[in-house]
């Protein structure tokens, strides 16, 4: 039985578009090597799962669950992350013009955009080991905003991911070395507030489209 094969989505901008905040070298490796590896491993695990299902190999099915979770999560998280970023100095990086509704909600809940960014940065810098920081919206009618973290490649589940920040060392180390705070502070200059606004208003159909 053949299974669906996932493929690497193209970046919505050039590899050097985020400079000087994120180097072309990091973006190239991160996209072409790291993200591609999650997809390759996800496809292999799904193929093995298909075989295990057809042969009713329950122990193989159980052992494949973690691989599917890790690599599937890696594919989902990176696909969301690329869209969360926008070229340096592009109009989408302006929260005032690109995300009026989200800005109002952030101000209502966190007091100010600056207060929100301070809280988000503290959360990112508090992540131990590898993981992600997210601004999420609850699926309830009032759509409460919340800052959450996920470990390793665990995706956000049951909440709408407005935007996420990759806090694995591969996301910044070649450029920022141990200056994790420099990466965290810089990322706000390349946030795609237009995409964040769209997810805030309309959610993400079917959790995540891949
Ligand atoms: Fe990553």
PDB file of C-alpha atoms and ligand atoms in Angstrom, residues 30 78 166 170, ligand 1:
ATOM      1  CA  UNK A  30      17.347  25.158   8.096  1.00  0.00           C
ATOM      2  CA  UNK A  78       8.557  24.506  10.212  1.00  0.00           C
ATOM      3  CA  UNK A 166      11.868  27.965  16.621  1.00  0.00           C
ATOM      4  CA  UNK A 170      19.944  25.134  14.539  1.00  0.00           C
TER       5      UNK A 170
HETATM    6 FE1  LIG B   1      14.075  24.240  13.118  1.00  0.00          FE
END
